[in-house]
Amino acid sequence: MKNQFVADVLYQIADLLDLKGEIFFKTRAYRIAAQTIEVLDEDIGVVSNENRLREIEGIGEALAKKIKELIETGRLEYFEKLKKEIPEGLLKMLNISGLGPKKVSALYQNLGIKTIEELRQACIDGKLRDLEGFGVITEANILRGIQLLEKTSGRVLLNVALTDGENYINYLKKCDKIEKVSIAGSLRRRKETIGDLDILASSDHPDEVMEYFVKYNDVDRVLMKGSTKTSVVLNDNLQVDLRVVKDESFGAALQYFTGSKEHNVKMRSIAIKKGLKLNEYGLFEKETNKYVVGKSEEEIYNKLGLSYIEPELRENRGEIEVAAKKQLPELVEYKDIKGDLHVHSNWSDGFETIENIADYAQKLGYEYVGIADHSQSLKVARGLTEERIVKKLNLIDKINKELKDLKVLCGTECDIKPDGTLDYSDRILKKFDFVGIGIHTTFKMTSEDITKRVTKGMENENVHFLAHPTCRLLGRREPFELDMDKIFDTARETNTYLEINSFPDRLDLNDLHAKLAKERGVKFVINTDAHNLNHLSFIRYGVATARRGWLEKKDILNTCTLKELEKHLGL
Ligand code: DGT
Ligand code: CA
Ligand code: CA
């Protein structure tokens, strides 16, 4: 399907038009079309072939013509022309936190800045402060934004790498020279960002496998090609390394190339203590070099006196010691999730009707789905007034009467105001089936103040969970400097679940915090924060993060059946 590709081009056109200073409604049309195409459950190529593009809401004649050209020729003249008019670096500058199209084009027009490097120098030289709309503080903020961007640059988010990786594996599975094939490296460990993608295959015909590997449709260029290792770069700039080994070494190589390095170092030292030697070819007797095991990872772990360690745990955070005592947690699984309690509908800033969300949730096999729209002060996100809450509750009642296997719950994602009070009164909060709370404005506060603000919110007896606790955005916003010990203690004392937000650039709480919180007796809820139907499938990234945080089914609220959940929520 080319849906994502088409959507990405339309998003870029909108950004380019913004930079040109085009009027709002023109750029908005491209963004809305992009959003619609992103979540279309039909192949846009088929729709275009059958001349049905105009039937899609928000696509007029001009846009339909452009999409058709893009699908049929793989390029769009209008887009190419726009790209020539506007320096490429300006689009990259839009990724810097706090820089929108207006500011970027002002910098370009007044100071001739066209790359991030030039921008950094101008900030250091203090050249921005005299420009209208800028100041000393903006300079400092931009510098910080550039630093943040660089910290993650060269790495991609988990969802991007996982999609690329799964597509590549599906392609490789069709090669009849390959016996086994698996994702390895940080992606197999499901880290939140991925440097490069590692794939491992076993075969007796490595050269033919490499030949097949480099012919993949999405390969932009081949970096190196050998018979044990080949590296390519995909069209989206992600590097992929393939290693091919003999089948008898597959388990050992998978263990080695899954990492992490720190986990492997510890494993090797355990082997040595037992008079053995572990490398990517297998486990050997140290004295005689005799092969002991190596075909599967399980046999390697077992031979070293350990129970099998799931890839998500392999970070040398105590997993090897616990595996030696056979006390590893039974990690939560994707199939354990019975519903999602943080979904935005078109009643606030989501794109879907509650009916469609319910339909989709049923397709996912959920028992319940919780609509958690924004609260009244968040005007930009169309937060709900009391009057609209009542209407929405009535609608959800009606929808539930028609549903057999699913229940829609009406909740809210209520804003925590700067003073720690909530955006709805207790009287209104009690109307909801559940209450999530979160921070959406006024981010810059001292560590002490922001901790007080959040704990005060949690202390409200109507609150069930704290959404995206640290509010970090990978590559764009640092987490709050919360006193996490206090947050965990308050969460436990007030029975507030901490959310693991599954949005790929949030994953908040992160893995480390989840592990620490669990050790202090905190419970969790894994939600998506979906704003369209596609986002509902992000749940797997939240589950991955929970697994990296050693969480089990019993630690997570939404692994409960509907009946149990209603009891927990006091319904
Ligand atoms: P990334 O790509 O930065 O997200 O992280 P990884 O963990 O995928 O690292 P990468 O791609 O450099 O290497 C893949 C795995 O190969 C790594 O997790 C462990 C293994 N590995 C790589 N280099 C070494 C090494 O020098 N020593 C050991 N023991 N293992 C290594
Ligand atoms: Ca890697
Ligand atoms: Ca690699």
Coordinates of C-alpha atoms and ligand atoms in Angstrom, one line a residue:
M1 CA 0.0 0.0 0.0
K2 CA 1.2 3.4 -0.9
N3 CA -1.0 5.3 1.6
Q4 CA 1.7 6.3 3.9
F5 CA 4.0 7.4 1.1
V6 CA 1.2 9.6 -0.4
A7 CA 0.4 11.0 3.0
D8 CA 4.0 11.9 3.7
V9 CA 4.3 13.8 0.4
L10 CA 1.1 15.7 1.2
Y11 CA 2.4 16.6 4.7
Q12 CA 5.7 17.8 3.2
I13 CA 3.8 19.9 0.6
A14 CA 1.9 21.5 3.5
D15 CA 5.1 22.3 5.3
L16 CA 6.7 23.8 2.2
L17 CA 3.6 25.9 1.6
D18 CA 3.7 27.1 5.2
L19 CA 7.3 28.1 4.7
K20 CA 6.3 30.0 1.6
G21 CA 3.9 31.9 3.7
E22 CA 0.8 30.5 1.9
I23 CA -2.6 31.1 3.5
F24 CA -3.7 28.8 6.2
F25 CA -6.6 27.1 4.5
K26 CA -4.5 26.0 1.6
T27 CA -2.0 24.2 3.7
R28 CA -4.7 22.9 6.0
A29 CA -6.4 21.2 3.0
Y30 CA -3.2 19.2 2.3
R31 CA -2.9 18.2 6.0
I32 CA -6.5 17.0 6.3
A33 CA -6.1 15.0 3.1
A34 CA -2.9 13.5 4.4
Q35 CA -4.5 12.5 7.6
T36 CA -7.5 11.0 5.9
I37 CA -5.3 8.9 3.5
E38 CA -3.1 7.7 6.4
V39 CA -6.1 6.0 8.0
L40 CA -8.0 4.9 4.9
D41 CA -8.7 1.2 5.2
E42 CA -8.4 0.8 1.4
D43 CA -5.3 0.9 -0.8
I44 CA -5.1 4.4 -2.2
G45 CA -3.6 3.0 -5.4
V46 CA -6.8 0.9 -6.0
V47 CA -9.0 3.9 -5.2
S48 CA -7.0 6.0 -7.7
N49 CA -7.1 3.3 -10.5
E50 CA -10.8 3.1 -10.1
N51 CA -11.1 6.9 -10.3
R52 CA -12.8 7.1 -6.9
L53 CA -10.4 9.6 -5.3
R54 CA -13.0 12.4 -5.3
E55 CA -15.2 10.2 -3.2
I56 CA -12.8 10.6 -0.3
E57 CA -13.8 13.4 2.0
G58 CA -11.6 16.5 1.6
I59 CA -10.1 15.5 -1.8
G60 CA -11.2 17.9 -4.6
E61 CA -10.4 17.8 -8.3
A62 CA -6.9 19.5 -8.1
L63 CA -5.7 17.3 -5.2
A64 CA -7.1 14.1 -6.9
K65 CA -5.1 14.9 -10.0
K66 CA -1.9 15.3 -8.0
I67 CA -2.4 12.1 -6.1
K68 CA -3.0 10.2 -9.3
E69 CA 0.2 11.6 -10.8
L70 CA 2.1 10.6 -7.7
I71 CA 0.7 7.1 -7.6
E72 CA 1.2 6.4 -11.3
T73 CA 4.6 8.0 -11.8
G74 CA 6.1 7.8 -8.3
R75 CA 6.7 11.5 -8.4
L76 CA 4.8 14.8 -8.4
E77 CA 6.0 17.7 -10.6
Y78 CA 4.3 20.3 -8.3
F79 CA 6.2 18.9 -5.3
E80 CA 9.5 18.8 -7.1
K81 CA 9.0 22.4 -8.1
L82 CA 8.2 23.5 -4.6
K83 CA 11.3 21.7 -3.3
K84 CA 13.4 23.6 -5.7
E85 CA 12.0 26.9 -4.6
I86 CA 12.7 26.3 -0.9
P87 CA 16.1 25.3 0.5
E88 CA 16.0 21.8 1.9
G89 CA 17.5 22.8 5.2
L90 CA 14.4 24.9 6.1
L91 CA 12.2 21.7 6.2
K92 CA 14.8 20.2 8.6
M93 CA 14.7 23.3 10.8
L94 CA 10.9 22.7 11.3
N95 CA 11.9 19.7 13.4
I96 CA 13.6 21.9 16.0
S97 CA 11.4 22.3 19.0
G98 CA 9.7 25.7 19.2
L99 CA 10.4 26.7 15.5
G100 CA 7.3 26.9 13.3
P101 CA 7.1 27.9 9.7
K102 CA 6.7 31.6 10.4
K103 CA 9.9 31.8 12.4
V104 CA 11.8 29.7 10.0
S105 CA 10.8 31.8 7.0
A106 CA 11.6 35.0 9.0
L107 CA 15.1 33.7 9.7
Y108 CA 15.6 32.8 6.1
Q109 CA 14.3 36.1 4.7
N110 CA 16.0 38.4 7.2
L111 CA 19.2 36.6 8.0
G112 CA 19.6 34.2 5.1
I113 CA 19.7 31.2 7.4
K114 CA 19.1 28.0 5.4
T115 CA 20.6 25.2 7.5
I116 CA 20.6 24.1 11.1
E117 CA 24.4 24.7 11.3
E118 CA 23.9 28.3 10.2
L119 CA 21.1 28.7 12.7
R120 CA 23.3 27.4 15.5
Q121 CA 26.1 29.8 14.7
A122 CA 23.6 32.8 14.4
C123 CA 22.3 31.9 17.9
I124 CA 25.8 31.7 19.3
D125 CA 26.6 35.0 17.7
G126 CA 23.5 36.6 19.2
K127 CA 22.1 37.6 15.8
L128 CA 18.5 36.6 16.4
R129 CA 17.8 38.9 19.4
D130 CA 17.2 42.0 17.3
L131 CA 14.8 40.4 15.0
E132 CA 11.1 41.1 15.6
G133 CA 9.4 38.2 17.5
F134 CA 12.8 36.8 18.7
G135 CA 14.9 37.5 21.7
V136 CA 17.7 36.3 24.0
I137 CA 15.4 33.7 25.4
T138 CA 14.5 32.4 21.9
E139 CA 18.1 32.1 21.0
A140 CA 18.7 29.9 24.1
N141 CA 15.6 27.9 23.4
I142 CA 16.6 27.2 19.8
L143 CA 20.1 26.1 20.9
R144 CA 18.5 23.7 23.4
G145 CA 16.1 22.5 20.7
I146 CA 19.0 21.8 18.3
Q147 CA 20.9 19.8 21.0
L148 CA 17.8 17.8 21.7
L149 CA 17.3 17.0 18.0
E150 CA 21.0 15.9 17.7
K151 CA 20.7 13.6 20.6
T152 CA 18.2 11.5 18.7
S153 CA 19.3 12.2 15.2
G154 CA 20.6 9.3 13.3
R155 CA 18.2 7.1 15.3
V156 CA 14.6 6.4 14.3
L157 CA 11.6 5.8 16.5
L158 CA 10.6 2.2 17.3
N159 CA 7.5 2.2 15.1
V160 CA 9.4 3.2 12.0
A161 CA 12.1 0.6 12.5
L162 CA 9.6 -2.1 13.4
T163 CA 7.5 -1.5 10.3
D164 CA 10.6 -1.5 8.1
G165 CA 11.9 -4.6 9.8
E166 CA 8.7 -6.6 9.6
N167 CA 8.3 -5.8 5.9
Y168 CA 11.9 -6.8 5.2
I169 CA 11.5 -10.1 7.1
N170 CA 8.3 -10.9 5.1
Y171 CA 10.3 -10.4 1.9
L172 CA 13.2 -12.5 3.2
K173 CA 10.9 -15.4 4.2
K174 CA 10.1 -15.8 0.5
C175 CA 13.7 -16.7 -0.3
D176 CA 14.0 -20.5 -0.5
K177 CA 17.7 -20.5 0.3
I178 CA 17.0 -19.1 3.8
E179 CA 16.3 -21.6 6.6
K180 CA 15.6 -19.3 9.6
V181 CA 15.5 -15.5 9.7
S182 CA 14.9 -13.1 12.6
I183 CA 15.2 -9.5 13.6
A184 CA 18.1 -8.9 16.1
G185 CA 19.8 -5.9 17.7
S186 CA 18.1 -3.1 19.5
L187 CA 14.9 -3.6 17.5
R188 CA 14.5 -7.1 18.8
R189 CA 15.0 -5.7 22.3
R190 CA 12.3 -3.1 21.4
K191 CA 14.3 0.0 22.5
E192 CA 12.5 3.3 22.1
T193 CA 14.9 4.4 19.3
I194 CA 16.9 2.3 16.9
G195 CA 20.3 3.1 15.4
D196 CA 20.4 0.5 12.7
L197 CA 18.4 -2.6 11.9
D198 CA 20.1 -5.9 12.4
I199 CA 18.7 -9.1 10.7
L200 CA 20.1 -12.6 11.1
A201 CA 19.5 -15.5 8.7
S202 CA 20.8 -19.1 8.5
S203 CA 21.6 -20.7 5.2
D204 CA 24.0 -23.0 3.4
H205 CA 24.0 -20.6 0.4
P206 CA 25.0 -17.2 1.9
D207 CA 26.0 -15.6 -1.5
E208 CA 22.6 -16.3 -3.0
V209 CA 20.9 -14.9 0.2
M210 CA 22.9 -11.7 0.0
E211 CA 22.1 -11.4 -3.7
Y212 CA 18.4 -11.7 -2.8
F213 CA 18.7 -9.3 0.2
V214 CA 20.1 -6.4 -1.9
K215 CA 17.3 -6.7 -4.5
Y216 CA 14.6 -5.6 -2.0
N217 CA 12.4 -2.9 -3.4
D218 CA 13.1 -0.4 -0.7
V219 CA 16.9 -0.4 -0.9
D220 CA 18.4 2.9 -1.8
R221 CA 22.0 1.9 -1.8
V222 CA 24.3 -1.0 -0.9
L223 CA 27.1 0.0 1.6
M224 CA 29.0 -3.3 1.5
K225 CA 28.4 -6.8 0.3
G226 CA 30.1 -9.9 1.6
S227 CA 29.1 -13.5 2.2
T228 CA 28.7 -13.2 6.0
K229 CA 27.7 -9.6 6.3
T230 CA 25.9 -7.1 4.0
S231 CA 24.8 -3.6 4.7
V232 CA 22.2 -1.5 2.8
V233 CA 20.5 1.8 3.4
L234 CA 16.7 2.0 2.8
N235 CA 14.9 4.8 1.1
D236 CA 14.0 6.3 4.5
N237 CA 17.7 6.4 5.4
L238 CA 17.7 3.5 7.9
Q239 CA 20.7 1.2 7.6
V240 CA 20.1 -2.5 7.6
D241 CA 22.8 -5.1 8.4
L242 CA 22.2 -8.7 7.4
R243 CA 24.4 -11.5 8.8
V244 CA 24.2 -15.1 7.5
V245 CA 25.4 -18.0 9.5
K246 CA 25.1 -21.8 9.4
D247 CA 22.0 -23.2 11.0
E248 CA 24.0 -24.9 13.8
S249 CA 25.1 -21.4 14.9
F250 CA 21.8 -19.6 14.5
G251 CA 20.9 -19.5 18.2
A252 CA 24.4 -18.4 19.3
A253 CA 24.5 -15.7 16.6
L254 CA 21.0 -14.5 17.4
Q255 CA 22.0 -14.3 21.1
Y256 CA 25.2 -12.4 20.1
F257 CA 23.6 -9.9 17.7
T258 CA 20.6 -9.2 19.8
G259 CA 22.8 -7.8 22.5
S260 CA 22.9 -5.7 24.4
K261 CA 26.6 -5.5 24.5
E262 CA 26.5 -5.2 28.3
H263 CA 24.3 -8.3 28.6
N264 CA 26.6 -10.2 26.3
V265 CA 29.7 -9.3 28.3
K266 CA 28.1 -10.7 31.5
M267 CA 27.0 -13.8 29.6
R268 CA 30.5 -14.5 28.4
S269 CA 32.0 -14.1 31.9
I270 CA 29.5 -16.6 33.2
A271 CA 30.6 -19.0 30.5
I272 CA 34.2 -18.6 31.4
K273 CA 33.5 -19.4 35.0
K274 CA 31.9 -22.6 33.9
G275 CA 34.9 -23.6 31.8
L276 CA 33.1 -22.7 28.6
K277 CA 33.5 -20.1 25.9
L278 CA 30.6 -18.2 24.3
N279 CA 30.7 -16.5 20.9
E280 CA 28.5 -15.9 17.9
Y281 CA 29.2 -19.5 16.6
G282 CA 28.2 -21.3 19.8
L283 CA 29.0 -22.4 23.3
F284 CA 32.3 -24.4 23.4
E285 CA 34.4 -26.2 25.9
K286 CA 37.3 -23.9 26.7
E287 CA 40.0 -26.5 26.8
T288 CA 39.1 -28.6 23.8
N289 CA 37.1 -26.1 21.7
K290 CA 34.4 -28.8 21.5
Y291 CA 31.0 -27.5 20.4
V292 CA 28.5 -27.8 23.2
V293 CA 25.3 -26.1 22.0
G294 CA 24.3 -23.2 19.7
K295 CA 21.3 -24.0 17.6
S296 CA 18.8 -22.2 19.8
E297 CA 19.1 -19.4 22.4
E298 CA 17.2 -21.5 25.0
E299 CA 19.8 -24.2 25.1
I300 CA 22.6 -21.6 25.5
Y301 CA 20.8 -19.9 28.5
N302 CA 20.0 -23.3 30.0
K303 CA 23.5 -24.7 29.6
L304 CA 24.8 -21.6 31.5
G305 CA 22.3 -22.4 34.4
L306 CA 19.9 -19.6 33.5
S307 CA 16.3 -19.6 32.4
Y308 CA 15.5 -18.2 29.0
I309 CA 15.7 -14.4 29.1
E310 CA 13.3 -12.4 26.8
P311 CA 15.1 -10.0 24.4
E312 CA 13.4 -7.0 26.0
L313 CA 15.1 -7.7 29.3
R314 CA 18.7 -8.0 27.9
E315 CA 20.1 -4.8 29.2
N316 CA 22.2 -6.0 32.1
R317 CA 19.7 -4.5 34.6
G318 CA 19.8 -7.5 36.9
E319 CA 18.1 -10.0 34.5
I320 CA 21.0 -12.5 34.5
E321 CA 21.1 -12.7 38.3
V322 CA 17.4 -13.2 38.5
A323 CA 17.4 -15.8 35.7
A324 CA 20.0 -17.7 37.7
K325 CA 17.5 -17.9 40.5
K326 CA 14.8 -18.8 38.0
Q327 CA 12.7 -15.9 39.2
L328 CA 12.2 -13.9 36.0
P329 CA 8.9 -12.1 35.7
E330 CA 6.2 -13.5 33.4
L331 CA 6.1 -10.5 31.0
V332 CA 2.8 -9.0 29.9
E333 CA 1.9 -10.1 26.3
Y334 CA 0.2 -8.3 23.5
K335 CA -2.8 -10.6 23.7
D336 CA -3.3 -9.7 27.4
I337 CA -4.6 -6.2 26.6
K338 CA -8.4 -6.1 26.8
G339 CA -9.0 -2.5 26.0
D340 CA -7.6 1.0 25.6
L341 CA -8.6 3.8 28.1
H342 CA -7.1 6.9 26.3
V343 CA -8.7 7.5 22.9
H344 CA -9.7 10.9 21.6
S345 CA -12.8 11.2 19.5
N346 CA -14.0 14.0 17.2
W347 CA -15.7 15.5 20.2
S348 CA -12.3 17.0 21.0
D349 CA -9.2 16.9 18.8
G350 CA -9.5 13.3 17.5
F351 CA -10.6 12.5 13.9
E352 CA -13.0 9.7 14.4
T353 CA -16.6 9.3 15.5
I354 CA -17.2 7.3 18.7
E355 CA -19.2 4.8 16.6
N356 CA -16.2 4.2 14.3
I357 CA -13.8 3.9 17.3
A358 CA -16.1 1.3 18.8
D359 CA -16.3 -0.7 15.6
Y360 CA -12.5 -0.7 15.3
A361 CA -12.0 -1.6 18.9
Q362 CA -14.2 -4.6 18.4
K363 CA -12.1 -5.7 15.4
L364 CA -9.1 -5.6 17.7
G365 CA -10.9 -8.0 20.0
Y366 CA -11.2 -5.5 22.9
E367 CA -13.8 -5.8 25.6
Y368 CA -13.9 -2.1 26.2
V369 CA -12.7 1.2 24.9
G370 CA -12.4 4.4 26.9
I371 CA -13.0 7.7 25.2
A372 CA -10.9 10.3 27.0
D373 CA -11.4 13.7 25.3
H374 CA -9.8 16.9 26.5
S375 CA -11.3 19.1 29.2
Q376 CA -12.9 22.6 28.9
S377 CA -9.8 24.9 29.2
L378 CA -8.0 23.3 26.3
K379 CA -9.8 25.4 23.7
V380 CA -7.3 24.6 20.9
A381 CA -8.1 20.9 21.4
R382 CA -11.9 21.6 21.6
G383 CA -12.1 20.6 25.2
L384 CA -15.6 19.7 26.4
T385 CA -17.9 22.0 28.3
E386 CA -20.4 20.5 30.8
E387 CA -23.2 20.8 28.3
R388 CA -21.4 18.8 25.7
I389 CA -20.3 16.2 28.2
V390 CA -24.0 15.5 29.0
K391 CA -24.7 15.1 25.3
K392 CA -21.8 12.9 24.8
L393 CA -22.8 10.7 27.7
N394 CA -26.2 10.2 26.2
L395 CA -24.8 9.3 22.8
I396 CA -22.5 6.7 24.4
D397 CA -25.4 5.2 26.3
K398 CA -27.2 4.9 22.9
I399 CA -24.2 3.4 21.2
N400 CA -23.7 0.8 24.1
K401 CA -27.3 -0.4 23.6
E402 CA -26.4 -1.4 20.1
L403 CA -23.1 -3.1 21.0
K404 CA -22.9 -6.8 22.0
D405 CA -19.3 -7.6 22.6
L406 CA -17.8 -4.3 23.6
K407 CA -18.5 -1.5 26.0
V408 CA -17.7 2.1 25.4
L409 CA -16.6 3.9 28.5
C410 CA -16.9 7.7 28.8
G411 CA -13.9 9.2 30.4
T412 CA -11.8 12.4 30.2
E413 CA -8.2 13.4 29.9
C414 CA -8.6 16.3 32.4
D415 CA -6.0 19.0 32.4
I416 CA -4.0 19.6 35.6
K417 CA -3.8 23.4 35.9
P418 CA -0.5 25.1 37.0
D419 CA -1.7 25.2 40.6
G420 CA -2.5 21.5 40.7
T421 CA -6.2 21.9 40.6
L422 CA -8.2 20.0 38.0
D423 CA -10.0 21.6 35.0
Y424 CA -13.4 20.1 36.1
S425 CA -15.1 20.4 39.4
D426 CA -15.6 17.2 41.5
R427 CA -19.2 17.3 40.6
I428 CA -18.5 17.0 36.9
L429 CA -15.6 14.5 37.4
K430 CA -18.1 12.1 39.0
K431 CA -20.2 12.0 35.9
F432 CA -17.4 10.1 34.0
D433 CA -16.8 6.4 34.0
F434 CA -13.1 7.1 34.5
V435 CA -10.8 10.1 34.9
G436 CA -7.3 10.4 33.5
I437 CA -5.3 13.6 34.2
G438 CA -2.4 15.2 32.4
I439 CA -0.4 18.4 31.8
H440 CA -0.9 20.2 28.5
T441 CA 0.2 23.8 29.1
T442 CA 2.7 25.8 31.2
F443 CA 5.6 23.3 31.0
K444 CA 8.3 25.4 32.4
M445 CA 8.3 25.1 36.2
T446 CA 10.8 24.2 38.8
S447 CA 11.2 20.6 39.7
E448 CA 9.6 21.2 43.1
D449 CA 6.6 23.0 41.7
I450 CA 5.9 20.6 38.9
T451 CA 6.1 17.7 41.3
K452 CA 3.7 19.4 43.6
R453 CA 1.4 20.2 40.7
V454 CA 1.2 16.5 39.6
T455 CA 0.9 15.0 43.1
K456 CA -1.9 17.4 44.0
G457 CA -3.7 16.3 40.9
M458 CA -3.3 12.6 41.8
E459 CA -4.6 13.3 45.3
N460 CA -8.1 14.1 43.9
E461 CA -10.2 11.1 44.8
N462 CA -12.0 11.0 41.4
V463 CA -8.8 10.4 39.5
H464 CA -7.9 7.0 38.1
F465 CA -4.7 7.5 36.1
L466 CA -2.0 9.9 35.3
A467 CA -1.5 10.3 31.5
H468 CA 2.0 10.6 29.9
P469 CA 3.6 11.4 33.3
T470 CA 6.7 13.2 32.3
C471 CA 5.4 14.7 29.1
R472 CA 8.6 14.1 27.2
L473 CA 8.6 14.0 23.4
L474 CA 11.5 12.1 21.9
G475 CA 13.7 14.4 20.0
R476 CA 11.5 17.4 20.8
R477 CA 10.9 17.9 24.5
E478 CA 12.8 16.9 27.5
P479 CA 10.9 15.2 30.3
F480 CA 9.8 17.3 33.3
E481 CA 12.3 17.2 36.1
L482 CA 9.8 15.4 38.4
D483 CA 10.8 13.9 41.7
M484 CA 10.0 10.4 40.5
D485 CA 10.2 8.9 44.0
K486 CA 7.5 11.3 45.2
I487 CA 5.4 10.5 42.1
F488 CA 5.7 6.8 42.6
D489 CA 4.9 7.1 46.3
T490 CA 1.8 9.3 45.7
A491 CA 0.6 7.0 42.9
R492 CA 0.8 4.0 45.3
E493 CA -0.8 5.8 48.2
T494 CA -3.7 7.3 46.2
N495 CA -4.2 4.2 44.0
T496 CA -3.5 6.2 40.8
Y497 CA -2.4 4.1 37.9
L498 CA 0.5 5.5 35.9
E499 CA 0.0 5.5 32.2
I500 CA 2.5 4.0 29.8
N501 CA 1.5 6.1 26.8
S502 CA 2.1 4.1 23.6
F503 CA 2.6 7.0 21.2
P504 CA 6.0 6.3 19.6
D505 CA 7.4 9.7 20.4
R506 CA 6.2 9.5 24.0
L507 CA 6.6 6.0 25.4
D508 CA 6.0 7.7 28.7
L509 CA 6.6 6.3 31.4
N510 CA 9.7 4.9 29.9
D511 CA 11.1 1.4 30.6
L512 CA 13.4 2.4 33.4
H513 CA 10.7 4.3 35.3
A514 CA 8.3 1.5 34.9
K515 CA 10.7 -0.9 36.5
L516 CA 11.4 1.4 39.4
A517 CA 7.7 2.2 39.9
K518 CA 6.8 -1.5 40.0
E519 CA 9.5 -2.1 42.6
R520 CA 7.7 0.5 44.7
G521 CA 4.3 -1.1 44.3
V522 CA 2.8 1.1 41.6
K523 CA 0.2 -0.2 39.1
F524 CA -0.1 0.8 35.5
V525 CA -2.4 1.3 32.5
I526 CA -1.1 1.0 28.9
N527 CA -3.0 3.4 26.6
T528 CA -2.5 4.7 23.0
D529 CA -3.7 8.3 23.2
A530 CA -5.1 7.6 19.7
H531 CA -6.4 10.5 17.7
N532 CA -7.3 8.3 14.7
L533 CA -7.9 4.6 14.1
N534 CA -4.4 3.8 13.0
H535 CA -3.1 5.1 16.3
L536 CA -5.0 2.3 18.1
S537 CA -2.4 -0.2 16.9
F538 CA 0.3 1.8 18.7
I539 CA -0.6 -0.3 21.8
R540 CA 2.1 -2.7 20.9
Y541 CA 4.8 -0.1 21.5
G542 CA 3.4 0.5 25.0
V543 CA 3.4 -3.2 25.7
A544 CA 7.0 -3.4 24.4
T545 CA 8.0 -0.6 26.9
A546 CA 6.1 -2.4 29.7
R547 CA 8.0 -5.6 28.9
R548 CA 11.3 -3.7 29.0
G549 CA 10.1 -2.4 32.4
W550 CA 9.7 -6.0 33.7
L551 CA 5.9 -5.6 34.0
E552 CA 3.5 -8.5 34.3
K553 CA -0.1 -8.9 33.4
K554 CA -1.2 -8.4 37.0
D555 CA 0.5 -5.0 37.1
I556 CA -1.6 -3.6 34.3
L557 CA -5.2 -2.3 34.7
N558 CA -6.3 -2.9 31.1
T559 CA -5.5 -6.6 31.1
C560 CA -8.6 -7.0 33.3
T561 CA -11.9 -8.2 31.9
L562 CA -14.7 -5.6 31.6
K563 CA -16.3 -6.9 34.8
E564 CA -13.0 -6.6 36.8
L565 CA -12.4 -3.2 35.3
E566 CA -15.8 -1.9 36.3
K567 CA -15.1 -3.0 39.8
H568 CA -11.7 -1.2 39.9
L569 CA -13.3 1.9 38.5
G570 CA -16.1 1.8 41.0
L571 CA -18.8 1.5 38.4
Ligands
DGT1 P1 21.6 0.4 17.9 O1 21.8 -0.1 16.5 O2 22.5 1.6 18.2 O3 20.1 0.8 18.2 O4 21.9 -0.7 19.0 P2 22.2 -2.3 18.8 O5 22.2 -2.9 20.1 O6 21.4 -2.8 17.7 O7 23.8 -2.2 18.4 P3 24.5 -2.6 17.0 O8 23.7 -2.5 15.8 O9 25.8 -1.8 17.0 O10 24.9 -4.1 17.2 C1 24.0 -5.2 17.2 C2 24.3 -6.2 18.3 O11 25.5 -6.8 18.0 C3 24.5 -5.5 19.7 O12 23.3 -5.3 20.4 C4 25.4 -6.6 20.3 C5 26.2 -7.1 19.2 N1 27.5 -6.4 19.2 C6 27.9 -5.5 18.3 N2 29.2 -5.1 18.5 C7 29.6 -5.8 19.6 C8 30.8 -5.9 20.3 O13 31.8 -5.2 20.1 N3 30.8 -6.8 21.4 C9 29.7 -7.5 21.7 N4 29.8 -8.4 22.7 N5 28.6 -7.5 21.0 C10 28.5 -6.7 20.0
CA2 CA 21.3 -2.1 15.6
CA3 CA 24.2 -3.0 13.3

